[in-house]
Coordinates of C-alpha atoms in Angstrom, one line a residue:
M1 CA 0.0 0.0 0.0
S2 CA 1.1 3.6 -0.7
G3 CA 1.8 4.4 3.0
D4 CA 4.0 1.3 3.6
K5 CA 7.7 1.7 4.4
P6 CA 10.0 0.4 1.7
F7 CA 11.6 -2.9 2.2
L8 CA 15.3 -3.1 3.0
V9 CA 16.8 -5.7 0.7
P10 CA 20.3 -6.8 1.6
H11 CA 20.5 -9.2 -1.3
S12 CA 19.4 -8.9 -4.9
S13 CA 15.6 -9.1 -5.2
S14 CA 16.1 -10.8 -8.5
L15 CA 17.3 -13.8 -6.6
I16 CA 14.0 -14.1 -4.7
P17 CA 12.4 -17.4 -5.7
R18 CA 8.7 -17.6 -6.5
P19 CA 6.1 -19.0 -6.0
F20 CA 6.2 -19.8 -2.3
T21 CA 4.1 -22.8 -1.2
L22 CA 4.8 -22.6 2.5
V23 CA 4.8 -19.7 4.9
A24 CA 6.0 -20.0 8.5
L25 CA 5.2 -17.2 10.9
D26 CA 6.6 -16.5 14.4
L27 CA 4.1 -15.0 16.8
D28 CA 5.4 -12.6 19.4
G29 CA 7.1 -9.6 17.9
T30 CA 6.2 -10.8 14.4
L31 CA 2.6 -11.7 13.6
L32 CA 1.4 -10.2 16.9
T33 CA 1.4 -6.5 17.6
D34 CA 2.8 -5.4 21.0
D35 CA -0.7 -5.7 22.4
L36 CA -0.9 -9.3 21.2
R37 CA -3.3 -8.8 18.3
I38 CA -3.3 -10.1 14.7
T39 CA -4.3 -7.1 12.6
D40 CA -7.1 -7.2 10.1
R41 CA -4.6 -6.6 7.3
S42 CA -2.5 -9.6 8.4
Q43 CA -5.5 -11.8 8.7
A44 CA -6.6 -10.8 5.2
A45 CA -3.2 -11.4 3.7
I46 CA -3.0 -14.9 5.3
R47 CA -6.5 -15.7 4.1
R48 CA -5.7 -14.7 0.5
A49 CA -2.5 -16.7 0.5
R50 CA -4.3 -19.8 1.7
E51 CA -7.0 -19.3 -1.0
R52 CA -4.1 -19.6 -3.5
G53 CA -3.1 -22.9 -2.0
V54 CA -0.2 -21.7 0.2
T55 CA 0.2 -23.6 3.5
V56 CA 0.6 -21.4 6.6
L57 CA 2.3 -22.6 9.8
L58 CA 2.6 -20.8 13.1
A59 CA 6.1 -21.4 14.6
S60 CA 6.7 -20.1 18.1
A61 CA 8.6 -20.5 21.3
R62 CA 5.2 -20.6 23.0
P63 CA 3.5 -23.8 24.2
P64 CA 0.6 -25.2 22.2
R65 CA -2.0 -23.9 24.7
S66 CA -1.0 -20.3 24.2
M67 CA -0.9 -20.7 20.4
R68 CA -4.4 -22.2 20.1
R69 CA -6.3 -18.9 20.2
Y70 CA -4.4 -17.5 17.2
H71 CA -4.5 -20.7 15.3
R72 CA -8.3 -20.7 15.6
E73 CA -8.6 -17.0 14.9
L74 CA -6.9 -17.6 11.6
E75 CA -8.9 -20.7 11.0
L76 CA -5.8 -22.7 10.2
D77 CA -5.9 -26.5 9.7
T78 CA -2.2 -27.1 10.0
P79 CA -0.2 -28.3 13.1
V80 CA 1.7 -25.7 15.2
V81 CA 5.4 -25.7 15.7
A82 CA 5.9 -25.1 19.4
Y83 CA 8.8 -24.7 21.8
N84 CA 11.2 -23.4 19.1
G85 CA 10.7 -26.7 17.2
A86 CA 10.9 -29.2 20.0
L87 CA 7.2 -30.1 19.5
V88 CA 4.8 -30.2 16.5
W89 CA 1.3 -30.3 17.9
D90 CA -2.1 -31.2 16.4
V91 CA -4.3 -28.4 17.8
E92 CA -7.7 -30.0 17.0
Q93 CA -6.8 -33.4 18.5
S94 CA -4.5 -32.0 21.3
R95 CA -1.7 -34.4 20.7
A96 CA 1.9 -34.4 19.7
L97 CA 2.8 -35.4 16.1
F98 CA 6.5 -34.9 16.6
H99 CA 8.5 -34.4 19.9
E100 CA 12.2 -34.0 20.5
P101 CA 12.5 -33.7 24.2
L102 CA 15.7 -33.1 26.2
V103 CA 17.6 -36.2 27.2
P104 CA 16.5 -36.8 30.8
D105 CA 20.0 -36.8 32.4
A106 CA 21.0 -33.7 30.4
A107 CA 17.8 -31.9 31.7
R108 CA 18.6 -32.9 35.3
A109 CA 22.3 -31.9 34.9
L110 CA 21.3 -28.4 33.6
V111 CA 18.8 -27.7 36.3
A112 CA 21.3 -28.9 39.0
F113 CA 23.9 -26.6 37.5
L114 CA 21.5 -23.6 37.4
R115 CA 20.5 -24.3 41.1
Q116 CA 24.1 -24.2 42.1
Q117 CA 25.3 -21.3 40.0
H118 CA 22.2 -19.2 39.7
P119 CA 19.9 -19.9 42.7
E120 CA 17.9 -16.7 42.1
L121 CA 16.4 -18.1 38.8
N122 CA 12.7 -19.0 38.7
I123 CA 13.0 -22.1 36.4
S124 CA 10.1 -23.5 34.4
L125 CA 9.8 -26.9 32.7
E126 CA 7.5 -27.4 29.7
C127 CA 6.5 -31.0 29.1
G128 CA 4.3 -31.5 26.1
D129 CA 1.5 -29.1 26.8
R130 CA 2.1 -29.1 30.6
W131 CA 3.9 -26.4 32.6
Y132 CA 5.8 -26.6 35.9
I133 CA 7.5 -23.7 37.7
D134 CA 9.5 -23.1 40.8
D135 CA 7.5 -20.1 42.1
L136 CA 4.2 -18.5 41.1
T137 CA 5.5 -15.0 41.6
E138 CA 3.5 -11.8 41.1
E139 CA 5.4 -11.3 37.8
V140 CA 4.3 -14.8 36.6
R141 CA 0.7 -14.1 37.6
R142 CA 0.8 -10.9 35.6
S143 CA 2.2 -12.8 32.6
I144 CA -0.6 -15.4 32.9
E145 CA -3.2 -12.6 32.8
R146 CA -1.5 -10.7 30.0
Y147 CA -1.1 -13.8 27.7
E148 CA -4.4 -15.3 28.8
V149 CA -2.9 -18.7 29.5
D150 CA -3.8 -21.3 32.1
P151 CA -1.9 -21.4 35.4
P152 CA 1.0 -23.9 35.8
H153 CA 0.1 -27.6 36.3
G154 CA 2.5 -27.7 39.2
V155 CA 4.5 -25.3 41.4
A156 CA 7.7 -26.1 43.4
C157 CA 7.9 -29.6 42.0
L158 CA 10.6 -29.5 39.4
E159 CA 12.8 -32.2 41.0
Q160 CA 9.9 -34.6 41.1
V161 CA 9.1 -33.9 37.5
L162 CA 12.7 -34.4 36.4
A163 CA 12.8 -37.7 38.3
D164 CA 9.7 -39.0 36.6
E165 CA 10.9 -40.8 33.4
A166 CA 7.3 -40.6 32.1
E167 CA 7.6 -36.8 31.8
A168 CA 9.4 -35.8 28.6
I169 CA 11.0 -32.3 29.1
S170 CA 10.3 -30.2 25.9
K171 CA 11.9 -27.0 27.2
I172 CA 13.6 -25.5 30.2
L173 CA 13.2 -21.7 30.5
F174 CA 14.0 -18.8 32.8
R175 CA 14.5 -15.1 32.6
G176 CA 17.4 -14.0 30.5
N177 CA 18.6 -12.5 27.2
A178 CA 21.2 -13.2 24.5
Q179 CA 24.0 -12.3 26.9
T180 CA 22.6 -14.7 29.5
A181 CA 22.6 -17.5 26.9
E182 CA 26.2 -16.8 25.8
R183 CA 27.4 -16.8 29.4
L184 CA 25.5 -20.0 30.2
L185 CA 26.9 -21.8 27.2
A186 CA 30.4 -20.8 28.0
S187 CA 30.1 -21.9 31.6
L188 CA 28.4 -25.3 31.3
P189 CA 30.3 -28.4 32.5
P190 CA 32.2 -30.3 29.8
G191 CA 30.0 -32.6 27.7
L192 CA 26.7 -30.8 28.5
A193 CA 26.6 -27.9 26.1
E194 CA 26.6 -30.1 22.9
R195 CA 23.5 -31.9 24.2
L196 CA 21.5 -28.7 24.4
H197 CA 20.2 -26.0 22.1
I198 CA 20.2 -22.7 24.0
T199 CA 18.5 -19.7 22.5
T200 CA 16.4 -16.6 23.4
S201 CA 13.0 -15.2 22.5
G202 CA 13.1 -11.4 22.6
D203 CA 15.0 -10.0 25.6
W204 CA 12.8 -11.9 28.1
F205 CA 13.5 -15.6 28.2
C206 CA 16.5 -17.9 27.9
E207 CA 15.2 -21.2 26.5
V208 CA 16.8 -24.6 26.4
M209 CA 15.8 -27.5 24.2
A210 CA 17.4 -30.7 23.0
A211 CA 20.3 -30.3 20.6
G212 CA 19.0 -30.2 17.1
A213 CA 15.5 -29.0 18.1
T214 CA 15.0 -25.9 16.0
K215 CA 12.1 -24.2 14.2
A216 CA 13.8 -25.1 10.9
A217 CA 14.0 -28.8 11.6
A218 CA 10.4 -28.9 12.8
I219 CA 9.1 -27.0 9.8
E220 CA 10.9 -29.4 7.5
W221 CA 9.4 -32.4 9.4
T222 CA 5.9 -30.8 9.2
A223 CA 6.2 -30.1 5.5
A224 CA 7.0 -33.8 4.9
H225 CA 4.2 -34.9 7.2
L226 CA 1.8 -32.8 5.2
G227 CA 3.0 -34.2 2.0
L228 CA 4.2 -30.8 0.6
G229 CA 7.2 -32.3 -1.2
E230 CA 9.7 -29.8 -2.4
S231 CA 8.1 -26.8 -0.8
R232 CA 9.4 -23.2 -1.1
L233 CA 9.4 -21.7 2.3
L234 CA 9.0 -18.0 3.3
A235 CA 9.7 -17.5 7.0
V236 CA 9.2 -14.4 9.1
G237 CA 10.6 -13.7 12.5
D238 CA 12.2 -11.2 14.9
S239 CA 14.3 -13.1 17.5
P240 CA 17.4 -15.2 17.8
N241 CA 15.3 -18.3 18.0
D242 CA 14.0 -17.6 14.5
I243 CA 17.5 -17.5 12.9
P244 CA 17.6 -21.2 11.9
M245 CA 14.3 -21.0 10.0
L246 CA 15.2 -17.7 8.4
R247 CA 18.5 -19.3 7.1
A248 CA 16.7 -22.4 6.0
A249 CA 14.0 -20.6 4.1
A250 CA 14.0 -19.8 0.4
L251 CA 13.3 -16.3 1.7
G252 CA 13.9 -15.3 5.2
V253 CA 12.2 -12.1 6.3
A254 CA 13.1 -10.2 9.4
M255 CA 10.9 -7.7 11.1
D256 CA 12.1 -4.1 11.4
N257 CA 11.9 -4.5 15.2
A258 CA 14.2 -7.5 15.0
T259 CA 17.7 -7.5 16.5
P260 CA 20.7 -6.8 14.2
L261 CA 21.8 -10.4 14.3
V262 CA 18.4 -11.6 13.1
K263 CA 18.3 -9.0 10.3
E264 CA 21.8 -10.2 9.2
A265 CA 20.5 -13.7 9.0
A266 CA 17.5 -12.7 6.8
N267 CA 17.3 -12.0 3.1
V268 CA 15.0 -9.0 3.5
V269 CA 13.6 -6.8 6.2
T270 CA 9.9 -5.8 6.4
A271 CA 8.1 -3.3 8.5
S272 CA 7.7 -3.8 12.3
N273 CA 5.1 -6.0 14.0
N274 CA 3.1 -2.8 14.8
E275 CA 3.1 -1.7 11.1
D276 CA 1.8 -4.8 9.4
G277 CA 5.2 -6.2 8.6
V278 CA 3.9 -9.7 8.1
A279 CA 1.0 -8.6 5.9
Q280 CA 3.5 -6.5 3.8
A281 CA 5.8 -9.5 3.3
I282 CA 2.9 -11.8 2.2
E283 CA 1.4 -9.2 -0.1
R284 CA 4.7 -8.5 -1.8
Y285 CA 6.4 -11.9 -2.0
V286 CA 3.6 -14.4 -1.9
L287 CA 0.7 -12.6 -3.5
G288 CA 2.8 -10.4 -5.8
E289 CA 0.9 -7.3 -4.9

């Protein structure tokens, strides 16, 4: 549209492949505005893309339970990629289609290390679509209200969960940013770091999954599961946890509000999440408008 900001194109736009058959969208800071809405323009662009046969996936650090409302709002029929790719979840049947949990002894070793080195952390475990946390603080209560999610399934019980072999740990998370993740990776005991994938979502959470669990790998699995064959992927994101899918995509699109590292990993930069950046990317590169 005439009032849109111009795209920043680090690489030659003549190299941009078309047509795209698969679109993967991050949620927070990407598809969602700062007040956690999907704009009418983004909804319309997604609807038009689907009408042309394009498959649309939501790929987030979030758990399935807090992705469900947006999946239904968009009337999608695809699975969601949750926990940065550690889990692919069938929303309608509430079941895992693909799960790459942390190796149990690696999860226990990491939590023990954090307890010893960073006792101030309020650690959470995500297991499938269940959530356990050390302490239900006022900050956590505000987050539950803001994001409209259910309260944790258990409080002050992490050691019991870790000891239960039936509980597969999808993700370990705690407050932190990119610097936190770098320091943690550098300080881990020998042999532990290579068993983990440590990343961040925004400047809020440091998140730990199994080594190899990324949005890129989960999207590839989901495309095969859906029988999409040699799909051309357009991926849009804003945070370090989006970098693997931006690099794996035929076209990686960073939001204008993304960090410099994310923009460097992308092929193009669109407008911010508050300026219909996702809609602009779909309109321009998928719909050819």
